[in-house]
Amino acid sequence: MKMGFDKEEFKKSVEYNVKNLFRKTIDDAKPNEAFQAVAYAIKDVIIDEWIATQKQYAKEDAKTLYYMSMEFLMGRALGNNIINIMAWDEVKEVLEEMGFDLNVLEDQEPDAALGNGGLGRLAACFLDSLATLGYPAYGCGIRYRYGMFKQKIEDGYQIEVPDEWLKDGNPFEVRRSEYATEVKFGGYVKTVWEDGREKFVQEGYQSVMAVPYDLPIVGYGNNVVNTLRIWDAQPINTFNLESFDKGDYQKAVEQENLAKNICEVLYPNDNHYAGKELRLKQQYFFISASVQRAVKKYKETHPDVRKFYEKNVFQLNDTHPTVAVAELMRVLLDEEGLPWDVAWDVTTKTCAYTNHTIMSEALEKWPIDLFSRLLPRIYQIVEEINRRFMEQIQQMYPGDDHKMARMAILYDGQVRMAHLAIVGSFSVNGVARLHTEILKTQELKHFYQMMPQKFNNKTNGITQRRFLLHGNPLLAAWVTEKLGSKAWVTDLKQIKGIEALAEDETAQKEFMEIKFQNKIRLAKYIKEHNGIDVDPRSIFDVQVKRLHEYKRQLMNILHVMFLYNQLRDNPNMDMVPRTFIFGAKAAAGYRRAKLTIKLINAVADVVNNDASIQGKLKVVFIEDYRVSNAEIIFAAADVSEQISTASKEASGTGNMKFMLNGALTLGTMDGANVEIVEEVGAEHAFIFGMSSDEVINYEKNGGYDPMTIFNNDADIRRVLMQLINGYYSPQNPELFREIYDSLLNRNSSDRADTYFILKDFRSYADAQKQVDAAYRNQNWWAKAAILNVANSGKFSSDRTIQEYVDDIWHLDKVEVKL
Ligand code: 26Q
């Protein structure tokens, strides 16, 4: 236990909060009221460390990271905060004395789901690691009123329900109205002469007030509390009731609507660009506010804004915050009066860009007319950046029009945000070794050839505090006991120590018993939420992630259909009982992804209700997959499905969470799977399918012909025919026709089976057979699972953050003493 946590004081604090918040005594408090009271009591502890941390940063004049991201997929805060102030056992005890179960109270908290999936969760893991390592950092984002939608399944279909996460308020947030900042949209740019130079003034604009809310990011056991600053929009008060003319009235109403709309909702598209004007407004809104505030804060204690980069670094989480490049230029040029070259030098020494995808449909390209109308001054600056960059290309590659066309920021009526990000940054990184290599040799090769020094890899990581210590307390305690130390909590490499136990039969038994208990916990969750009975002795084979064609949930369910056919033919077939568990949200407008969810549920309905297969096969679709239930799911998994078409998954991070919890990877050589296999050894994973080189080769040569496979492979053909003969949809045999067509017919790009599902199918089915065979030897399985845990050290986000600090950010650690 950390010094300073006083149980008695905490108890009083909870009682006091219940009284003041709800006019009740503690015995009358409902679980949700008790949750609120406990959260405020914890906040009270955190606040002192928060103040002390920020004072220390100011005192040391520490260089600060601003992690700019449209998404922070935080999940719940209470349990994480209690763990990180190292008061878990004490709080649990006090609450028990008061008649409350901490787990029940935790379940009262809505997830802060300000993100879609991987990219948003990565940002959240990074904040945890930054605070734990003691680095000065802000997360900068948007306080969406509605986060990622809640998913309901009705009749097998996904229904999106608004996520009212702020309905009961957010106990941990602090509104900081003193930092409110105006953000301007639209209008036109007037050029005026002043002080002997040209000045640019935006006129006729509409504006909103950006108001920040701060959330504490608690470091593990080190008194450090960083800040996640999310901005809300408020209407600017121009509404003068006594003397408004029509124009004022109109404008006031429009500005009010603008403010209402901007922070309303997170766009639920994962890995898919949608060129919506409101999305661009959101981007500029939080970036302008964050950049203005960062410059203002710097100037409070530093005389010379030309040295801004010495104390500040902006990390751009994908292209979504890329207007930061132009906004920082605008502030330095127009507000600080710096000449272009100096402003550009400061900007390109401040900004760094992380790429998270190579998929062309995810690349942000804004129509110039929209962009310039909404952000007229920003557009002028982008034009000038582009003009100078084109000049530079012309000088380096005289007459190479091809390069100009491929690299231009402004091209074909569009603003290419990735190009702006690369040109405006001193660092460009991919998120796994393979991904970075693909960027350098394929997608961004022209940029890599021109500026190789900018490119670097930062393989993603995850926080073991949430995904082992909090999510899997049984395994965490076991690891601590075996290592004789909790050091792995802040130094995951130490978990390597349990490798020595991999062959030890007692340890194997203990490990399998813990996994079994975690499977019972998940089985209970499934029973409560799905009404399905699953056997915790069956293999829990899990694919949880956003639903996307490239992630190939379709291949997984087609394989289930294939297995089911075998079982129907031969109910006595010898197989280890298997529970296939899916969890996935589909973007609201992604028809084929939604149809895949329906297919999974349709297969589940048939398979789960067929007594003839003797319970050997179960299919479960977990509703509303999110951070809080993910923690329970990872802990219970035996098999981790990481089956994306090679080259498409930039990294993946779920793969790491499974590994940390002792699941074996069944996957392609894609993203960080490559590095996972490198750490644990290919013999302790099930690897299948085409390599990324093979995939890229096929893609360069017009794809492949799935018809040959269909014609020659009777088992595959039978599965595909079941998509169109009503086998899983007797009321509507045509229901899954679209999926069938996507696998066999050429699309508008003249490709069929774009994600090589049929091509990889046999290899996948073989790997699945090996899983079945391997699980029969429980000693081997336990050994392989322990080896996965033992070799997961590399995948801590603490390692990732330290690499960012060493190679890109160059921050100094700060120590906070209370
Ligand atoms: C863009 C424009 C308009 C609306 C939405 C978007 C948008 C939103 C989210 C585009 C992409 C995303 C999310 C991408 C994402 O999550 N990428 C994942 O990032 C992880 C962390 O690096 C990787 O592990 C995954 O491989 C990658 O898919």
PDB file of N, CA, C and O and ligand atoms in Angstrom, residues 71 116-120 122 267-276 279 283 317-320 354-357 362 364 366 431 460 550-551 648-655 671, ligand 1:
ATOM      1  N   GLU A  71      -9.769  10.624 -30.943  1.00  0.00           N
ATOM      2  CA  GLU A  71     -10.330   9.512 -30.179  1.00  0.00           C
ATOM      3  C   GLU A  71      -9.494   9.166 -28.944  1.00  0.00           C
ATOM      4  O   GLU A  71      -8.269   9.078 -29.027  1.00  0.00           O
ATOM      5  N   ASN A 116     -13.384   4.704 -31.568  1.00  0.00           N
ATOM      6  CA  ASN A 116     -13.939   3.595 -32.337  1.00  0.00           C
ATOM      7  C   ASN A 116     -13.372   2.248 -31.940  1.00  0.00           C
ATOM      8  O   ASN A 116     -14.100   1.296 -31.713  1.00  0.00           O
ATOM      9  N   GLY A 117     -12.047   2.175 -31.928  1.00  0.00           N
ATOM     10  CA  GLY A 117     -11.392   0.884 -31.744  1.00  0.00           C
ATOM     11  C   GLY A 117      -9.920   1.080 -31.485  1.00  0.00           C
ATOM     12  O   GLY A 117      -9.534   1.844 -30.594  1.00  0.00           O
ATOM     13  N   GLY A 118      -9.102   0.405 -32.295  1.00  0.00           N
ATOM     14  CA  GLY A 118      -7.655   0.331 -32.054  1.00  0.00           C
ATOM     15  C   GLY A 118      -6.963   1.667 -31.835  1.00  0.00           C
ATOM     16  O   GLY A 118      -6.218   1.840 -30.871  1.00  0.00           O
ATOM     17  N   LEU A 119      -7.227   2.607 -32.723  1.00  0.00           N
ATOM     18  CA  LEU A 119      -6.523   3.892 -32.648  1.00  0.00           C
ATOM     19  C   LEU A 119      -6.879   4.655 -31.374  1.00  0.00           C
ATOM     20  O   LEU A 119      -6.015   5.252 -30.726  1.00  0.00           O
ATOM     21  N   GLY A 120      -8.137   4.617 -31.004  1.00  0.00           N
ATOM     22  CA  GLY A 120      -8.585   5.323 -29.807  1.00  0.00           C
ATOM     23  C   GLY A 120      -8.111   4.646 -28.532  1.00  0.00           C
ATOM     24  O   GLY A 120      -7.732   5.303 -27.563  1.00  0.00           O
ATOM     25  N   LEU A 122      -5.430   2.797 -28.321  1.00  0.00           N
ATOM     26  CA  LEU A 122      -3.983   3.018 -28.247  1.00  0.00           C
ATOM     27  C   LEU A 122      -3.698   4.338 -27.536  1.00  0.00           C
ATOM     28  O   LEU A 122      -2.818   4.418 -26.670  1.00  0.00           O
ATOM     29  N   TYR A 267     -17.956  10.182 -34.887  1.00  0.00           N
ATOM     30  CA  TYR A 267     -18.235   9.433 -36.122  1.00  0.00           C
ATOM     31  C   TYR A 267     -17.831   7.974 -35.920  1.00  0.00           C
ATOM     32  O   TYR A 267     -16.682   7.697 -35.588  1.00  0.00           O
ATOM     33  N   PRO A 268     -18.791   7.056 -36.143  1.00  0.00           N
ATOM     34  CA  PRO A 268     -18.511   5.653 -35.808  1.00  0.00           C
ATOM     35  C   PRO A 268     -17.821   4.869 -36.910  1.00  0.00           C
ATOM     36  O   PRO A 268     -17.935   3.657 -36.980  1.00  0.00           O
ATOM     37  N   ASN A 269     -17.078   5.565 -37.776  1.00  0.00           N
ATOM     38  CA  ASN A 269     -16.352   4.874 -38.860  1.00  0.00           C
ATOM     39  C   ASN A 269     -14.971   4.493 -38.389  1.00  0.00           C
ATOM     40  O   ASN A 269     -14.199   5.345 -37.974  1.00  0.00           O
ATOM     41  N   ASP A 270     -14.648   3.262 -38.514  1.00  0.00           N
ATOM     42  CA  ASP A 270     -13.330   2.785 -38.158  1.00  0.00           C
ATOM     43  C   ASP A 270     -12.624   2.415 -39.454  1.00  0.00           C
ATOM     44  O   ASP A 270     -13.165   1.662 -40.261  1.00  0.00           O
ATOM     45  N   ASN A 271     -11.453   2.980 -39.659  1.00  0.00           N
ATOM     46  CA  ASN A 271     -10.698   2.680 -40.876  1.00  0.00           C
ATOM     47  C   ASN A 271     -11.483   2.980 -42.144  1.00  0.00           C
ATOM     48  O   ASN A 271     -11.375   2.271 -43.131  1.00  0.00           O
ATOM     49  N   HIS A 272     -12.288   4.025 -42.088  1.00  0.00           N
ATOM     50  CA  HIS A 272     -13.002   4.417 -43.297  1.00  0.00           C
ATOM     51  C   HIS A 272     -13.262   5.909 -43.280  1.00  0.00           C
ATOM     52  O   HIS A 272     -13.814   6.431 -42.326  1.00  0.00           O
ATOM     53  N   TYR A 273     -12.832   6.569 -44.347  1.00  0.00           N
ATOM     54  CA  TYR A 273     -12.981   8.005 -44.432  1.00  0.00           C
ATOM     55  C   TYR A 273     -14.369   8.359 -44.935  1.00  0.00           C
ATOM     56  O   TYR A 273     -14.876   7.772 -45.881  1.00  0.00           O
ATOM     57  N   ALA A 274     -14.998   9.337 -44.284  1.00  0.00           N
ATOM     58  CA  ALA A 274     -16.255   9.875 -44.788  1.00  0.00           C
ATOM     59  C   ALA A 274     -16.082  11.384 -44.833  1.00  0.00           C
ATOM     60  O   ALA A 274     -15.810  11.998 -43.811  1.00  0.00           O
ATOM     61  N   GLY A 275     -16.191  11.977 -45.985  1.00  0.00           N
ATOM     62  CA  GLY A 275     -15.881  13.392 -46.159  1.00  0.00           C
ATOM     63  C   GLY A 275     -16.978  14.329 -45.700  1.00  0.00           C
ATOM     64  O   GLY A 275     -17.504  15.120 -46.467  1.00  0.00           O
ATOM     65  N   LYS A 276     -17.353  14.236 -44.450  1.00  0.00           N
ATOM     66  CA  LYS A 276     -18.459  15.039 -43.933  1.00  0.00           C
ATOM     67  C   LYS A 276     -17.944  16.369 -43.390  1.00  0.00           C
ATOM     68  O   LYS A 276     -16.993  16.412 -42.609  1.00  0.00           O
ATOM     69  N   ARG A 279     -17.366  16.678 -39.691  1.00  0.00           N
ATOM     70  CA  ARG A 279     -16.147  16.009 -39.210  1.00  0.00           C
ATOM     71  C   ARG A 279     -14.954  16.963 -39.312  1.00  0.00           C
ATOM     72  O   ARG A 279     -14.128  17.053 -38.409  1.00  0.00           O
ATOM     73  N   GLN A 283     -12.524  18.510 -36.354  1.00  0.00           N
ATOM     74  CA  GLN A 283     -11.061  18.458 -36.378  1.00  0.00           C
ATOM     75  C   GLN A 283     -10.473  19.831 -36.103  1.00  0.00           C
ATOM     76  O   GLN A 283      -9.612  19.997 -35.236  1.00  0.00           O
ATOM     77  N   ASN A 317      -2.230  11.826 -34.016  1.00  0.00           N
ATOM     78  CA  ASN A 317      -2.710  10.447 -34.049  1.00  0.00           C
ATOM     79  C   ASN A 317      -3.478  10.220 -35.351  1.00  0.00           C
ATOM     80  O   ASN A 317      -4.670  10.464 -35.430  1.00  0.00           O
ATOM     81  N   ASP A 318      -2.772   9.766 -36.339  1.00  0.00           N
ATOM     82  CA  ASP A 318      -3.243   9.644 -37.718  1.00  0.00           C
ATOM     83  C   ASP A 318      -3.444  11.040 -38.323  1.00  0.00           C
ATOM     84  O   ASP A 318      -3.005  12.044 -37.754  1.00  0.00           O
ATOM     85  N   THR A 319      -4.075  11.110 -39.477  1.00  0.00           N
ATOM     86  CA  THR A 319      -4.210  12.409 -40.153  1.00  0.00           C
ATOM     87  C   THR A 319      -5.331  13.254 -39.565  1.00  0.00           C
ATOM     88  O   THR A 319      -5.438  14.437 -39.904  1.00  0.00           O
ATOM     89  N   HIS A 320      -6.166  12.675 -38.716  1.00  0.00           N
ATOM     90  CA  HIS A 320      -7.339  13.404 -38.233  1.00  0.00           C
ATOM     91  C   HIS A 320      -7.009  14.756 -37.598  1.00  0.00           C
ATOM     92  O   HIS A 320      -7.790  15.697 -37.753  1.00  0.00           O
ATOM     93  N   THR A 354       1.810   9.954 -36.806  1.00  0.00           N
ATOM     94  CA  THR A 354       1.720   8.490 -36.775  1.00  0.00           C
ATOM     95  C   THR A 354       0.698   8.026 -37.808  1.00  0.00           C
ATOM     96  O   THR A 354      -0.436   8.504 -37.823  1.00  0.00           O
ATOM     97  N   ASN A 355       1.124   7.111 -38.651  1.00  0.00           N
ATOM     98  CA  ASN A 355       0.210   6.514 -39.631  1.00  0.00           C
ATOM     99  C   ASN A 355      -0.323   5.195 -39.070  1.00  0.00           C
ATOM    100  O   ASN A 355       0.432   4.395 -38.527  1.00  0.00           O
ATOM    101  N   HIS A 356      -1.634   4.986 -39.206  1.00  0.00           N
ATOM    102  CA  HIS A 356      -2.245   3.765 -38.665  1.00  0.00           C
ATOM    103  C   HIS A 356      -2.851   2.859 -39.714  1.00  0.00           C
ATOM    104  O   HIS A 356      -3.499   1.873 -39.367  1.00  0.00           O
ATOM    105  N   THR A 357      -2.711   3.203 -40.968  1.00  0.00           N
ATOM    106  CA  THR A 357      -3.363   2.363 -41.970  1.00  0.00           C
ATOM    107  C   THR A 357      -2.774   2.580 -43.351  1.00  0.00           C
ATOM    108  O   THR A 357      -2.295   3.660 -43.668  1.00  0.00           O
ATOM    109  N   ALA A 362      -9.315   4.540 -46.216  1.00  0.00           N
ATOM    110  CA  ALA A 362      -9.236   5.264 -44.949  1.00  0.00           C
ATOM    111  C   ALA A 362      -8.492   6.594 -45.092  1.00  0.00           C
ATOM    112  O   ALA A 362      -8.468   7.389 -44.163  1.00  0.00           O
ATOM    113  N   GLU A 364      -7.608  10.271 -45.705  1.00  0.00           N
ATOM    114  CA  GLU A 364      -8.418  11.495 -45.664  1.00  0.00           C
ATOM    115  C   GLU A 364      -8.046  12.435 -46.806  1.00  0.00           C
ATOM    116  O   GLU A 364      -6.902  12.891 -46.910  1.00  0.00           O
ATOM    117  N   TRP A 366      -9.816  15.826 -48.379  1.00  0.00           N
ATOM    118  CA  TRP A 366     -10.940  16.765 -48.301  1.00  0.00           C
ATOM    119  C   TRP A 366     -11.104  17.516 -49.607  1.00  0.00           C
ATOM    120  O   TRP A 366     -10.124  18.021 -50.155  1.00  0.00           O
ATOM    121  N   VAL A 431       3.139   1.658 -37.068  1.00  0.00           N
ATOM    122  CA  VAL A 431       2.785   1.133 -35.751  1.00  0.00           C
ATOM    123  C   VAL A 431       3.162  -0.329 -35.526  1.00  0.00           C
ATOM    124  O   VAL A 431       2.836  -0.895 -34.484  1.00  0.00           O
ATOM    125  N   ASN A 460       3.266  -0.846 -31.634  1.00  0.00           N
ATOM    126  CA  ASN A 460       2.259  -0.547 -30.615  1.00  0.00           C
ATOM    127  C   ASN A 460       2.455  -1.372 -29.343  1.00  0.00           C
ATOM    128  O   ASN A 460       3.197  -2.368 -29.329  1.00  0.00           O
ATOM    129  N   TYR A 550     -11.624  -6.562 -44.062  1.00  0.00           N
ATOM    130  CA  TYR A 550     -10.215  -6.985 -44.056  1.00  0.00           C
ATOM    131  C   TYR A 550      -9.847  -7.805 -42.825  1.00  0.00           C
ATOM    132  O   TYR A 550      -8.892  -8.568 -42.839  1.00  0.00           O
ATOM    133  N   LYS A 551     -10.636  -7.676 -41.759  1.00  0.00           N
ATOM    134  CA  LYS A 551     -10.372  -8.462 -40.547  1.00  0.00           C
ATOM    135  C   LYS A 551     -10.926  -9.889 -40.659  1.00  0.00           C
ATOM    136  O   LYS A 551     -10.627 -10.750 -39.855  1.00  0.00           O
ATOM    137  N   LYS A 648      -2.919  -5.855 -44.336  1.00  0.00           N
ATOM    138  CA  LYS A 648      -4.016  -4.902 -44.113  1.00  0.00           C
ATOM    139  C   LYS A 648      -4.106  -4.386 -42.678  1.00  0.00           C
ATOM    140  O   LYS A 648      -4.558  -3.261 -42.468  1.00  0.00           O
ATOM    141  N   GLU A 649      -3.755  -5.193 -41.712  1.00  0.00           N
ATOM    142  CA  GLU A 649      -3.858  -4.753 -40.318  1.00  0.00           C
ATOM    143  C   GLU A 649      -2.542  -4.094 -39.931  1.00  0.00           C
ATOM    144  O   GLU A 649      -1.518  -4.769 -39.796  1.00  0.00           O
ATOM    145  N   ALA A 650      -2.563  -2.786 -39.744  1.00  0.00           N
ATOM    146  CA  ALA A 650      -1.320  -2.060 -39.489  1.00  0.00           C
ATOM    147  C   ALA A 650      -0.555  -2.690 -38.322  1.00  0.00           C
ATOM    148  O   ALA A 650       0.644  -2.948 -38.415  1.00  0.00           O
ATOM    149  N   SER A 651      -1.244  -2.916 -37.222  1.00  0.00           N
ATOM    150  CA  SER A 651      -0.595  -3.550 -36.082  1.00  0.00           C
ATOM    151  C   SER A 651      -1.531  -4.546 -35.412  1.00  0.00           C
ATOM    152  O   SER A 651      -1.254  -5.729 -35.315  1.00  0.00           O
ATOM    153  N   GLY A 652      -2.677  -4.029 -34.968  1.00  0.00           N
ATOM    154  CA  GLY A 652      -3.492  -4.804 -34.057  1.00  0.00           C
ATOM    155  C   GLY A 652      -2.951  -4.575 -32.652  1.00  0.00           C
ATOM    156  O   GLY A 652      -1.747  -4.395 -32.452  1.00  0.00           O
ATOM    157  N   THR A 653      -3.851  -4.536 -31.667  1.00  0.00           N
ATOM    158  CA  THR A 653      -3.429  -4.439 -30.275  1.00  0.00           C
ATOM    159  C   THR A 653      -4.197  -5.450 -29.428  1.00  0.00           C
ATOM    160  O   THR A 653      -3.715  -5.875 -28.383  1.00  0.00           O
ATOM    161  N   GLY A 654      -5.363  -5.860 -29.918  1.00  0.00           N
ATOM    162  CA  GLY A 654      -6.089  -6.945 -29.262  1.00  0.00           C
ATOM    163  C   GLY A 654      -5.208  -8.187 -29.196  1.00  0.00           C
ATOM    164  O   GLY A 654      -5.155  -8.871 -28.174  1.00  0.00           O
ATOM    165  N   ASN A 655      -4.496  -8.450 -30.300  1.00  0.00           N
ATOM    166  CA  ASN A 655      -3.580  -9.596 -30.342  1.00  0.00           C
ATOM    167  C   ASN A 655      -2.643  -9.608 -29.120  1.00  0.00           C
ATOM    168  O   ASN A 655      -2.364 -10.650 -28.536  1.00  0.00           O
ATOM    169  N   GLY A 671       0.688  -7.318 -39.452  1.00  0.00           N
ATOM    170  CA  GLY A 671       0.802  -6.368 -38.353  1.00  0.00           C
ATOM    171  C   GLY A 671       1.766  -6.840 -37.280  1.00  0.00           C
ATOM    172  O   GLY A 671       2.847  -7.375 -37.574  1.00  0.00           O
TER     173      GLY A 671
HETATM  174  C1  26Q B   1     -11.677   9.169 -40.824  1.00  0.00           C
HETATM  175  C2  26Q B   1     -12.406  10.141 -41.463  1.00  0.00           C
HETATM  176  C3  26Q B   1     -13.735  10.353 -41.161  1.00  0.00           C
HETATM  177  C4  26Q B   1     -14.333   9.566 -40.182  1.00  0.00           C
HETATM  178  C5  26Q B   1     -13.604   8.594 -39.531  1.00  0.00           C
HETATM  179  C6  26Q B   1     -12.281   8.381 -39.852  1.00  0.00           C
HETATM  180  C7  26Q B   1     -11.509   7.332 -39.151  1.00  0.00           C
HETATM  181  C8  26Q B   1     -11.792   7.032 -37.825  1.00  0.00           C
HETATM  182  C9  26Q B   1     -11.086   6.046 -37.153  1.00  0.00           C
HETATM  183  C10 26Q B   1     -10.497   6.625 -39.770  1.00  0.00           C
HETATM  184  C11 26Q B   1      -9.804   5.640 -39.090  1.00  0.00           C
HETATM  185  C12 26Q B   1     -10.090   5.346 -37.776  1.00  0.00           C
HETATM  186  C13 26Q B   1      -9.412   4.318 -36.995  1.00  0.00           C
HETATM  187  C14 26Q B   1      -8.372   3.627 -37.381  1.00  0.00           C
HETATM  188  C15 26Q B   1      -7.792   2.595 -36.531  1.00  0.00           C
HETATM  189  O1  26Q B   1      -8.289   2.281 -35.465  1.00  0.00           O
HETATM  190  N1  26Q B   1      -6.678   2.006 -36.945  1.00  0.00           N
HETATM  191  C16 26Q B   1      -6.047   0.970 -36.155  1.00  0.00           C
HETATM  192  O2  26Q B   1      -5.048   1.570 -35.348  1.00  0.00           O
HETATM  193  C17 26Q B   1      -4.518   0.640 -34.423  1.00  0.00           C
HETATM  194  C18 26Q B   1      -3.556   1.380 -33.528  1.00  0.00           C
HETATM  195  O3  26Q B   1      -2.403   1.726 -34.228  1.00  0.00           O
HETATM  196  C19 26Q B   1      -3.854  -0.507 -35.155  1.00  0.00           C
HETATM  197  O4  26Q B   1      -3.452  -1.457 -34.210  1.00  0.00           O
HETATM  198  C20 26Q B   1      -4.827  -1.157 -36.148  1.00  0.00           C
HETATM  199  O5  26Q B   1      -4.155  -2.128 -36.918  1.00  0.00           O
HETATM  200  C21 26Q B   1      -5.435  -0.103 -37.036  1.00  0.00           C
HETATM  201  O6  26Q B   1      -6.435  -0.670 -37.857  1.00  0.00           O
END
